[in-house]
mmCIF file of C-alpha atoms and ligand atoms in Angstrom:
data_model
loop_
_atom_site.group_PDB
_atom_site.id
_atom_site.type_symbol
_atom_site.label_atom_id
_atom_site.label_comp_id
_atom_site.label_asym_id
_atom_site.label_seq_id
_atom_site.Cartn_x
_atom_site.Cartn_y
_atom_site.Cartn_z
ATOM 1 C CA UNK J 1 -191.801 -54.179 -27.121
ATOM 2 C CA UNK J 2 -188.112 -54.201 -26.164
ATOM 3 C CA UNK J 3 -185.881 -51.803 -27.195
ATOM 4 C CA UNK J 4 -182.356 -53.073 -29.024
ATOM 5 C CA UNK J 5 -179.531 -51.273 -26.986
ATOM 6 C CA UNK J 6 -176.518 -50.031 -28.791
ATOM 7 C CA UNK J 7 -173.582 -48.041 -28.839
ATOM 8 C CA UNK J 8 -173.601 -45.961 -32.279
ATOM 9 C CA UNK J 9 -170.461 -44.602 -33.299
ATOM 10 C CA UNK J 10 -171.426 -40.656 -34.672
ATOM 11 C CA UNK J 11 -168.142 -38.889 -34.645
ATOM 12 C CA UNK J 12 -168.124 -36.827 -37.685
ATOM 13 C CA UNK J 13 -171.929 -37.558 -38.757
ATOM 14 C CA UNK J 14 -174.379 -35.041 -39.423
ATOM 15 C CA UNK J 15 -177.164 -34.633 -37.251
ATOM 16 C CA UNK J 16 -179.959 -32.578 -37.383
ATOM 17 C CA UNK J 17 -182.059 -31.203 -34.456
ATOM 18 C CA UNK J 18 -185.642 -29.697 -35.230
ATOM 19 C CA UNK J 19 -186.532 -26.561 -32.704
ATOM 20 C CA UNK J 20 -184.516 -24.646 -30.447
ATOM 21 C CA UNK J 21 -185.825 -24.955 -26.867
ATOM 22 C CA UNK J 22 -184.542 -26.998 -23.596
ATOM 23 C CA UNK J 23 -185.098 -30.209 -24.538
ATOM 24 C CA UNK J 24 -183.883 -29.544 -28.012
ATOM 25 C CA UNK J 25 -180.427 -28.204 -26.432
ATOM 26 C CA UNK J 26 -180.159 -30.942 -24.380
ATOM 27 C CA UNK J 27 -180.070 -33.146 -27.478
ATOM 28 C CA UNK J 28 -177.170 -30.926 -28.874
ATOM 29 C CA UNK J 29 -174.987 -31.190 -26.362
ATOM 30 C CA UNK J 30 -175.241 -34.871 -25.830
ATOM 31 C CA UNK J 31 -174.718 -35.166 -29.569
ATOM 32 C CA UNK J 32 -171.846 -32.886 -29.583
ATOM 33 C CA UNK J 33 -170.169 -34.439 -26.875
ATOM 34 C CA UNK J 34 -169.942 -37.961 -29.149
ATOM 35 C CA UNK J 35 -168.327 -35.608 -31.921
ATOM 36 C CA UNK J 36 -171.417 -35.427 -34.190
ATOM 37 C CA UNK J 37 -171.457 -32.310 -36.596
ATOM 38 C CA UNK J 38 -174.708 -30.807 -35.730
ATOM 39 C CA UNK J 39 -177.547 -28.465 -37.075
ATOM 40 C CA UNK J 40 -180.693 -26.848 -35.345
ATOM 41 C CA UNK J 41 -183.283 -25.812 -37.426
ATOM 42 C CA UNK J 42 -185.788 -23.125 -35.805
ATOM 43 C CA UNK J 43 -187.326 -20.194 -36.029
ATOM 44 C CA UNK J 44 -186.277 -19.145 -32.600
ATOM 45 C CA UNK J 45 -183.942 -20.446 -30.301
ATOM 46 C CA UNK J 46 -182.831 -20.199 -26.529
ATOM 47 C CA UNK J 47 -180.066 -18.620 -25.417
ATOM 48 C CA UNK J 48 -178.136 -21.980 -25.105
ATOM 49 C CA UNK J 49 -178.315 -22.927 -28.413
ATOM 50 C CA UNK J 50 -177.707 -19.081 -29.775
ATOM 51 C CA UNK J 51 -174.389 -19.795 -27.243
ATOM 52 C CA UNK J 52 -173.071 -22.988 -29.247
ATOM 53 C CA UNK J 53 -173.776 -21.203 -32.507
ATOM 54 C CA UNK J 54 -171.843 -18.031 -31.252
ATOM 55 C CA UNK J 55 -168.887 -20.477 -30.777
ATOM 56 C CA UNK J 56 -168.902 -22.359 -33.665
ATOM 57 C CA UNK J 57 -170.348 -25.521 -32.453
ATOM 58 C CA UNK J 58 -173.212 -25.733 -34.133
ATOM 59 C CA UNK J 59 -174.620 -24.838 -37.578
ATOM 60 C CA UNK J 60 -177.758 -22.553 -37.226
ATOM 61 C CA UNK J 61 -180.861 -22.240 -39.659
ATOM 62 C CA UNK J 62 -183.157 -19.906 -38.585
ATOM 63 C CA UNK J 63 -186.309 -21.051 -39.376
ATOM 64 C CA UNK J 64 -189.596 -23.739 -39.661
ATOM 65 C CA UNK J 65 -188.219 -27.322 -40.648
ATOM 66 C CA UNK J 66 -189.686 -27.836 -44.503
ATOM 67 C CA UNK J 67 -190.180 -30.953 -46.120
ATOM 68 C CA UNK J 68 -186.893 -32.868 -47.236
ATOM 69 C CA UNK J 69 -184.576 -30.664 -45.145
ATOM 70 C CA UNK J 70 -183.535 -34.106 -43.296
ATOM 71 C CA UNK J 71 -182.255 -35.804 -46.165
ATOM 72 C CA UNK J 72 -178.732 -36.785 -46.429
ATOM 73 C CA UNK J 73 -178.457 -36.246 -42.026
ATOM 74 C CA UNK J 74 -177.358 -39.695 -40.337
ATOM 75 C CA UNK J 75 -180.091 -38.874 -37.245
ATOM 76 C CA UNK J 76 -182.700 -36.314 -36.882
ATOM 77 C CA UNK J 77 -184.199 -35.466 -33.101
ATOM 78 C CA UNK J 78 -187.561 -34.077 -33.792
ATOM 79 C CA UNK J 79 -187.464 -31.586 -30.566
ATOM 80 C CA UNK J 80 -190.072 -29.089 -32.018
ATOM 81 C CA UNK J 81 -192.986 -28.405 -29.719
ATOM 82 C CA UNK J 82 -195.034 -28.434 -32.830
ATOM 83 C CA UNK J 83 -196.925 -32.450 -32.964
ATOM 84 C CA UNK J 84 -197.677 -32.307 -36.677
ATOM 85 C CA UNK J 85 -194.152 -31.318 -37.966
ATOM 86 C CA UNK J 86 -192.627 -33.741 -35.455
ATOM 87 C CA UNK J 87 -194.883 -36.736 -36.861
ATOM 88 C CA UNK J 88 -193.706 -34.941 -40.293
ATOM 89 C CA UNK J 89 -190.133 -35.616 -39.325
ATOM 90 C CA UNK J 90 -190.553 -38.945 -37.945
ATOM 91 C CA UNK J 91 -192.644 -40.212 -41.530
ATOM 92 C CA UNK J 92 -189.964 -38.462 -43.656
ATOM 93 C CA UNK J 93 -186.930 -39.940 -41.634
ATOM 94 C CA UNK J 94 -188.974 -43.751 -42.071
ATOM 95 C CA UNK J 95 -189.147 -43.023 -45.670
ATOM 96 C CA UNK J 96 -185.695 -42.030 -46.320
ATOM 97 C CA UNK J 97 -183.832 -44.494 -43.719
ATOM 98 C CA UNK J 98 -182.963 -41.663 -41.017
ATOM 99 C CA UNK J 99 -182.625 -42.415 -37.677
ATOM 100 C CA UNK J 100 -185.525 -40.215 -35.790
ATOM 101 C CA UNK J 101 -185.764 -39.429 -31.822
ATOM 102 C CA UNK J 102 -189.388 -38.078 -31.482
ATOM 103 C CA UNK J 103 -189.102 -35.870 -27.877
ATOM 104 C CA UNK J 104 -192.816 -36.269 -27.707
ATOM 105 C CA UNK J 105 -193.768 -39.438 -29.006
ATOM 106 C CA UNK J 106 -191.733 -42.536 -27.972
ATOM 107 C CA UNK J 107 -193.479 -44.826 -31.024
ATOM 108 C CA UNK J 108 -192.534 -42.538 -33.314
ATOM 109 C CA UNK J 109 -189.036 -42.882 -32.854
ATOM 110 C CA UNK J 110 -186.469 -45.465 -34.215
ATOM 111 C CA UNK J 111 -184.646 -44.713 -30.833
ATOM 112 C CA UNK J 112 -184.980 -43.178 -27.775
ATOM 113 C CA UNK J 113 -182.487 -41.804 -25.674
ATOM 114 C CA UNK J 114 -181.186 -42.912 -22.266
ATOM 115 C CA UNK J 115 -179.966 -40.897 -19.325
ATOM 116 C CA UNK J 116 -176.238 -41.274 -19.419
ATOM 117 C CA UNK J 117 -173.519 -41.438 -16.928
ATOM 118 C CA UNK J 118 -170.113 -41.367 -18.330
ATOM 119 C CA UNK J 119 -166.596 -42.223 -16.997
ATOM 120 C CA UNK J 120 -163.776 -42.219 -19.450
ATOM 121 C CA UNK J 121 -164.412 -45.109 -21.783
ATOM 122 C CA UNK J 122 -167.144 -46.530 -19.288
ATOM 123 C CA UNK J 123 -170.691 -45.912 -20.431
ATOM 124 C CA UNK J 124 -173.665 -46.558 -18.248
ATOM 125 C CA UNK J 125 -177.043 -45.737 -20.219
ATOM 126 C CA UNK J 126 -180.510 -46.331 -18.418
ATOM 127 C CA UNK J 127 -183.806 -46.308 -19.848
ATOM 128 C CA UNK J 128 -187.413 -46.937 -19.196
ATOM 129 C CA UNK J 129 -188.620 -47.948 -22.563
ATOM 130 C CA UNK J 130 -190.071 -44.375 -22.384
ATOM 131 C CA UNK J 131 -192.483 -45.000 -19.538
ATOM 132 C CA UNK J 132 -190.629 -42.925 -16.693
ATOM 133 C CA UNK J 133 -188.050 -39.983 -17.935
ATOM 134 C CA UNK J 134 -187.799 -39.059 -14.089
ATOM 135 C CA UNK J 135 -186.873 -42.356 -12.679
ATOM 136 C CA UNK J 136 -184.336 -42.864 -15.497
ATOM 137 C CA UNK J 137 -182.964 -39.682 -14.131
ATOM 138 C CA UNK J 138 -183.142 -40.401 -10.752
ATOM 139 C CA UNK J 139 -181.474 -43.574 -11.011
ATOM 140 C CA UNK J 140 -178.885 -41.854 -12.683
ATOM 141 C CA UNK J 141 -178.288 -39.612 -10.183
ATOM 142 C CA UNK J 142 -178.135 -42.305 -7.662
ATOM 143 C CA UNK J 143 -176.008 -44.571 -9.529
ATOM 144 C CA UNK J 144 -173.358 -41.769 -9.925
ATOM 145 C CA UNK J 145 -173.037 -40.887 -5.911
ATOM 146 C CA UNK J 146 -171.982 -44.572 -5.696
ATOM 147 C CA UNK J 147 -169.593 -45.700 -8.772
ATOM 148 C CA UNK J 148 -166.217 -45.346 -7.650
ATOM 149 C CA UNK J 149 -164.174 -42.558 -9.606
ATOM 150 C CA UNK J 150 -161.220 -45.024 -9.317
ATOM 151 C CA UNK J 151 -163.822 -46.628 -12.357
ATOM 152 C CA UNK J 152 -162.003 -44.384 -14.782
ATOM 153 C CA UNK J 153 -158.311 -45.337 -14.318
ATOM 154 C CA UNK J 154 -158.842 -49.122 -13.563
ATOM 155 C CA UNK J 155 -160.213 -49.197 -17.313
ATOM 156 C CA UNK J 156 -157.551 -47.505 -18.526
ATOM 157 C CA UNK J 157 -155.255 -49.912 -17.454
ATOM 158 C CA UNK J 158 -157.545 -52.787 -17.985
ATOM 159 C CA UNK J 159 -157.533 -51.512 -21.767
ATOM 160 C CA UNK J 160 -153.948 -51.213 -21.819
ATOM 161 C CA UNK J 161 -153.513 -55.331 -20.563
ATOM 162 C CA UNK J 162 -156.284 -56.356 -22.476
ATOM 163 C CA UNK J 163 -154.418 -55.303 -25.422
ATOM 164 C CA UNK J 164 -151.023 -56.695 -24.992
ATOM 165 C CA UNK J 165 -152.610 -59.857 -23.637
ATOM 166 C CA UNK J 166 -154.232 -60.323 -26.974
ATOM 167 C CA UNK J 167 -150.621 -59.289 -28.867
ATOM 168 C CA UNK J 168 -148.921 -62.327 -26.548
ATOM 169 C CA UNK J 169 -151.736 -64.438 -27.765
ATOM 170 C CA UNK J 170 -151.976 -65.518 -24.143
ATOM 171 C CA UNK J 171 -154.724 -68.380 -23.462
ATOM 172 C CA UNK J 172 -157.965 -67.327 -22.396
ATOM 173 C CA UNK J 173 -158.209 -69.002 -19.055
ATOM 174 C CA UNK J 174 -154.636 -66.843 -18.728
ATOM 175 C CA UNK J 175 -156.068 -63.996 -19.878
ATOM 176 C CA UNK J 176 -158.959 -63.572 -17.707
ATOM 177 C CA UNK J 177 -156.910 -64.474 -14.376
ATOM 178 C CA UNK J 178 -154.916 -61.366 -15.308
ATOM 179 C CA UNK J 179 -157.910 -59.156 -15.518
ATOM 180 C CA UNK J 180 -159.384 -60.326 -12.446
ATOM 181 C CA UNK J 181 -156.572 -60.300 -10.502
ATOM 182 C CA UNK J 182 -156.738 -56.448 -11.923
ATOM 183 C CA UNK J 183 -159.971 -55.890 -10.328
ATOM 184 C CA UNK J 184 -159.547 -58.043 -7.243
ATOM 185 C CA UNK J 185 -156.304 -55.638 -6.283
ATOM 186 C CA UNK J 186 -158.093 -52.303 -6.946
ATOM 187 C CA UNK J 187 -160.167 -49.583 -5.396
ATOM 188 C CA UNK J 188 -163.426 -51.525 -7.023
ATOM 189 C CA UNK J 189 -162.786 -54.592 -4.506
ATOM 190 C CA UNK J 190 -164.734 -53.194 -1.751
ATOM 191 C CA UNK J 191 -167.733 -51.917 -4.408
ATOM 192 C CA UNK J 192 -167.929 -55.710 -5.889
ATOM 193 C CA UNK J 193 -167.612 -57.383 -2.527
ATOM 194 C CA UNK J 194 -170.634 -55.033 -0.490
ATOM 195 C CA UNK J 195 -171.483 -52.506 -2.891
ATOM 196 C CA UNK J 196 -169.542 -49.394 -1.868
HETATM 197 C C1 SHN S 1 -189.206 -41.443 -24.637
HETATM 198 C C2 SHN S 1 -188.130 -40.356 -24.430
HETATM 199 C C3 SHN S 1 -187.800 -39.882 -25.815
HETATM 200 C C4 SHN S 1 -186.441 -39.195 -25.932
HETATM 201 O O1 SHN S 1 -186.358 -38.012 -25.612
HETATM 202 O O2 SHN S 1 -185.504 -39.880 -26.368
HETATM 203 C C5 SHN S 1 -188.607 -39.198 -23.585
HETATM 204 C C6 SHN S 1 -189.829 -38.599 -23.731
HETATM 205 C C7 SHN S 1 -190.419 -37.636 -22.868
HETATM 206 N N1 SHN S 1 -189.820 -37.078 -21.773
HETATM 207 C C8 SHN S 1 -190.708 -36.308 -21.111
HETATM 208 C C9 SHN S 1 -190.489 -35.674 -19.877
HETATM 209 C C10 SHN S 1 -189.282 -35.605 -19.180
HETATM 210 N N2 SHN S 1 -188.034 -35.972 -19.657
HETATM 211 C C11 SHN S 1 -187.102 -35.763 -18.708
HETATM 212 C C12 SHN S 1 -185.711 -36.023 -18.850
HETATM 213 C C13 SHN S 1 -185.103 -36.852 -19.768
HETATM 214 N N3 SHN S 1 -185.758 -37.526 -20.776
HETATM 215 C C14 SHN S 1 -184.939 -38.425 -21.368
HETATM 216 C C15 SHN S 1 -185.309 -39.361 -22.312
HETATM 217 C C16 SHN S 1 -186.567 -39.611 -22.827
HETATM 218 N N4 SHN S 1 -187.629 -38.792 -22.710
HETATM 219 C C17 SHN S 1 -186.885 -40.830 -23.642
HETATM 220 C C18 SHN S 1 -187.208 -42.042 -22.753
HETATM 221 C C19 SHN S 1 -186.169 -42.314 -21.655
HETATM 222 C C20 SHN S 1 -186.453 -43.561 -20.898
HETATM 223 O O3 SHN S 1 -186.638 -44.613 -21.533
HETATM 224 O O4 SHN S 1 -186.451 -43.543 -19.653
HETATM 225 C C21 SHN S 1 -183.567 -38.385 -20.751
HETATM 226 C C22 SHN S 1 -183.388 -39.689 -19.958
HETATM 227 C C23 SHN S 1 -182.419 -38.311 -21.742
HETATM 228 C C24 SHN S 1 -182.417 -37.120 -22.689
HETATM 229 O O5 SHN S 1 -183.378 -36.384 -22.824
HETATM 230 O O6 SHN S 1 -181.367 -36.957 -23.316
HETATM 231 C C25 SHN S 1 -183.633 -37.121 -19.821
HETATM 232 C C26 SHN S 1 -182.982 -37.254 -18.434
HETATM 233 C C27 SHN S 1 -181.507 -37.062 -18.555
HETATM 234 C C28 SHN S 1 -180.826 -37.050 -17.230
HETATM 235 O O7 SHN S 1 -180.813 -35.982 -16.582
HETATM 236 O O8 SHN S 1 -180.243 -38.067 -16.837
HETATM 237 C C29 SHN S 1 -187.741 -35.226 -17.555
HETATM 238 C C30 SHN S 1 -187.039 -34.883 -16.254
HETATM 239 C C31 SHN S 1 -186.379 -33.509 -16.290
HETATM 240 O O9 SHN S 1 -186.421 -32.837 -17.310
HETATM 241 O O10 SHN S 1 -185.875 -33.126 -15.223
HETATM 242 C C32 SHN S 1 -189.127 -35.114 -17.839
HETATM 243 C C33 SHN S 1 -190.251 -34.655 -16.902
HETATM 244 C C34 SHN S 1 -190.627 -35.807 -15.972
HETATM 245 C C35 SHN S 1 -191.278 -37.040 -16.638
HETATM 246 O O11 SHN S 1 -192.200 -36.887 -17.436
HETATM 247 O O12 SHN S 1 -190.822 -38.172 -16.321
HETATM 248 C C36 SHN S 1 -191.928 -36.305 -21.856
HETATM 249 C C37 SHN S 1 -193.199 -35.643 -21.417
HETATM 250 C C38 SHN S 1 -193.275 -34.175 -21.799
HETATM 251 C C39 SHN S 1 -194.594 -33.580 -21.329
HETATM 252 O O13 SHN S 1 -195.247 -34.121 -20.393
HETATM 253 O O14 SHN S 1 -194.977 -32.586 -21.936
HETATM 254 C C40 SHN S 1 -191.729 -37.110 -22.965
HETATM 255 C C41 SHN S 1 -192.702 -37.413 -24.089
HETATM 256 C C42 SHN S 1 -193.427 -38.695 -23.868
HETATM 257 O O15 SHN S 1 -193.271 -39.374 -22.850
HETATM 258 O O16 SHN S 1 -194.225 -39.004 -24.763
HETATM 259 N N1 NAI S 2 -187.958 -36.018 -24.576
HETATM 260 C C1 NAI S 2 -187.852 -35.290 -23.503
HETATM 261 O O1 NAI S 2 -186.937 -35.489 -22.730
HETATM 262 C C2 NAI S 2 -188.858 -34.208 -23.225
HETATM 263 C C3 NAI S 2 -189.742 -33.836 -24.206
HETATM 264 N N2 NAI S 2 -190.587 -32.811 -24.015
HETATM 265 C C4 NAI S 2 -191.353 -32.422 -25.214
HETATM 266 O O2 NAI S 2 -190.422 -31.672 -26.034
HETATM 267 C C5 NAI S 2 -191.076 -30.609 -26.734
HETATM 268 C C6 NAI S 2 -190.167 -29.389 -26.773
HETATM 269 O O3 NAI S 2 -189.941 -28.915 -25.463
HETATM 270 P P1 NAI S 2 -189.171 -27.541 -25.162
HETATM 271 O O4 NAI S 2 -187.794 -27.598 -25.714
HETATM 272 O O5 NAI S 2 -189.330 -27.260 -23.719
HETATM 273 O O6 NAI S 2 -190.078 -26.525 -26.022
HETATM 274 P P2 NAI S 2 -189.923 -24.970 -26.330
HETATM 275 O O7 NAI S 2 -191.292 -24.442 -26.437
HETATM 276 O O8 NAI S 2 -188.952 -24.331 -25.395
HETATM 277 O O9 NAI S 2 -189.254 -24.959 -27.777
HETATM 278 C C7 NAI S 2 -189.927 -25.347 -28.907
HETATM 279 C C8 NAI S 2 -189.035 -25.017 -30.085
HETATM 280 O O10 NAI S 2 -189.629 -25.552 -31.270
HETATM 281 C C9 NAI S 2 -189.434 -24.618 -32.309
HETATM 282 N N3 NAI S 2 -190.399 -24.869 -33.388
HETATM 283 C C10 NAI S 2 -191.752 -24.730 -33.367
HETATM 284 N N4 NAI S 2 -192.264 -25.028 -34.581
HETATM 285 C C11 NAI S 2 -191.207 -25.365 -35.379
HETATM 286 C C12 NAI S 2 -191.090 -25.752 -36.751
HETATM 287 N N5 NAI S 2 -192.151 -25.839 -37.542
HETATM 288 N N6 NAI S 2 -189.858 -26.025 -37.249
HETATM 289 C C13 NAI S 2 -188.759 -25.925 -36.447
HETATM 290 N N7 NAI S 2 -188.813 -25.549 -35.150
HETATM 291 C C14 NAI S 2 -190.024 -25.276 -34.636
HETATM 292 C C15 NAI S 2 -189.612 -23.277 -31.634
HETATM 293 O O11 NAI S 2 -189.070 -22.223 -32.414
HETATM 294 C C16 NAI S 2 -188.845 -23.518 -30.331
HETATM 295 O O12 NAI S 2 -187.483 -23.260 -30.527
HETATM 296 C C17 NAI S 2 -192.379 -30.377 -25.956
HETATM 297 O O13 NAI S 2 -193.415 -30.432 -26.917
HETATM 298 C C18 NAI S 2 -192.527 -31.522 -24.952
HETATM 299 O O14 NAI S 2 -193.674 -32.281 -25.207
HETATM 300 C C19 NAI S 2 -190.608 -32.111 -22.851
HETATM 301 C C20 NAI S 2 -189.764 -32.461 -21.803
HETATM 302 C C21 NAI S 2 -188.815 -33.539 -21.922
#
C-alpha cells in the first residue's frame, strides 16, 4: 500500500494526544511547532510534558482516555503504551472521521508520521511506510549535514519573485528563466551541480 503524502495545515486545530511518555512528547512538540492547540490525556506523565503544561502550552487531563473523549479533536495520536485503548482510539477516530496516528500499529492509523527536517518554509519529510523508524531517522540526519543553510534565504527570495512575477503576469517561459537564473547564481549551484 502507498501512503498519500501531504502537507496538512493545523494551526489553530485541536489535537489530542493519548499517554504521556517519550514518544507521546515527541508528538506534542512536533504538533505544537505547526501551531496546533493541543491536549494530553494520561494518568501520568513525564517530566517533558508536565514542562509544556507548566508553561501553558499544553492543556493537561490527568487521567485514562474514556470512550468519546476524542470527539470534536481534528487528529488524535494514540501514544498510550496500553494496545487495547490504542485500537480503542483508532476504531473511535474511524467512526467519527478523526484523523488517528497509532505509535504502535502502523495499519491502524489514517497517517503516519515522517521524520522531518525543516528550513524556513522548506519542508523535507521522509518515511518508510512504517517498515524502518531508524533509517527514516538516519537519513534524516544525513540529509541535514549536507543541505546548504543558504536553503533558507534563497526561498525567501524565491517567494518574494515568485510573487511579483505572478502580479506582472509575466509569461511562463519568462517566469521560470527568472527563477533559475535565481538558483543558478546562488550558494545551491555547487549542491545541484556535484552534490555539495
Ligand atoms: C509507523 C510509525 C507510526 C508513527 O509514529 O507515526 C512508527 C512506529 C514505530 N516506531 C517504532 C520505533 C522507533 N521509532 C523511532 C523514531 C521515530 N519514529 C517515527 C515515525 C514512525 N514510527 C512511523 C513510521 C515512520 C516511517 O515511515 O519511517 C519518526 C520518524 C517520527 C516521529 O515519531 O515523529 C521518529 C524519528 C524522528 C527523527 O528523529 O527524525 C525510533 C528511533 C529512535 O527513537 O531513536 C524507533 C526505534 C528503532 C526502530 O524500531 O526503527 C516502533 C516500534 C516500537 C517497539 O519496538 O516497541 C513503532 C511501532 C511499529 O512499528 O509498529
Ligand atoms: N511511533 C514511534 O515512534 C514509537 C512508538 N513506540 C510505541 O509507543 C508506545 C509508548 O511509548 P513510550 O512513550 O515510551 O511509553 P511510556 O511507557 O513512557 O508511556 C506510556 C504512557 O501511556 C499512558 N497510558 C497508559 N494507559 C493509558 C490510558 N488508558 N489512557 C491514557 N494514557 C495511558 C501512561 O500513563 C504513560 O504516560 C509504546 O507502546 C511503543 O510500542 C515506541 C517507540 C517509538
Amino acid at each position: 500500500m502507498a501512503y498519500y503524502p501531504v502537507m496538512l495545515n493545523i494551526e489553530g486545530k485541536r489535537c489530542l494526544v493519548v499517554g504521556g511518555g517519550s514518544v507521546a512528547h515527541r508528538k506534542v512538540l512536533s504538533l505544537l511547532e505547526c501551531g496546533a492547540i493541543v491536549t494530553v490525556i494520561a494518568p501520568e506523565v513525564n517530566e517533558s510534558i508536565l514542562k509544556l503544561w507548566k508553561e501553558a502550552r499544553i492543556r493537561l487531563i490527568r487521567r485514562n482516555y474514556i470512550k468519546s473523549d476524542l470527539a470534536g479533536y481534528f487528529i488524535v495520536v494514540a501514544a498510550s503504551d496500553d494496545r487495547d485503548v490504542n485500537k480503542l482510539i483508532a476504531e473511535e477516530a474511524g467512526a467519527g472521521g478523526v484523523l488517528v496516528n497509532v505509535v504502535d500499529d502502523g495499519e491502524l492509523s489514517s497517517f503516519i508520521m515522517p521524520s522531518v527536517i525543516r528550513r524556513g518554509d522548506l519542508t523535507v519529510a521522509i518515511s518508510t511506510g512504517g517498515k524502518s523508524p531508524l533509517l527514516s531517522k538516519m537519513l534524516r540526519q544525513k540529509l541535514e549535514e549536507i543541505l546548504p543553510a543558504e536553503c533558507e534565504e534563497l526561498l525567501k527570495k524565491l517567494g518574494k519573485a515568485r510573487e511579483s512575477a505572478k502580479e506582472k503576469g509575466l509569461p511562463s517561459q519568462e517566469k521560470l528563466k527568472i527563477y533559475k537564473d535565481m538558483i543558478e547564481d546562488s550558494e545551491l549551484k555547487k549542491f545541484f551541480k556535484n552534490g555539495g
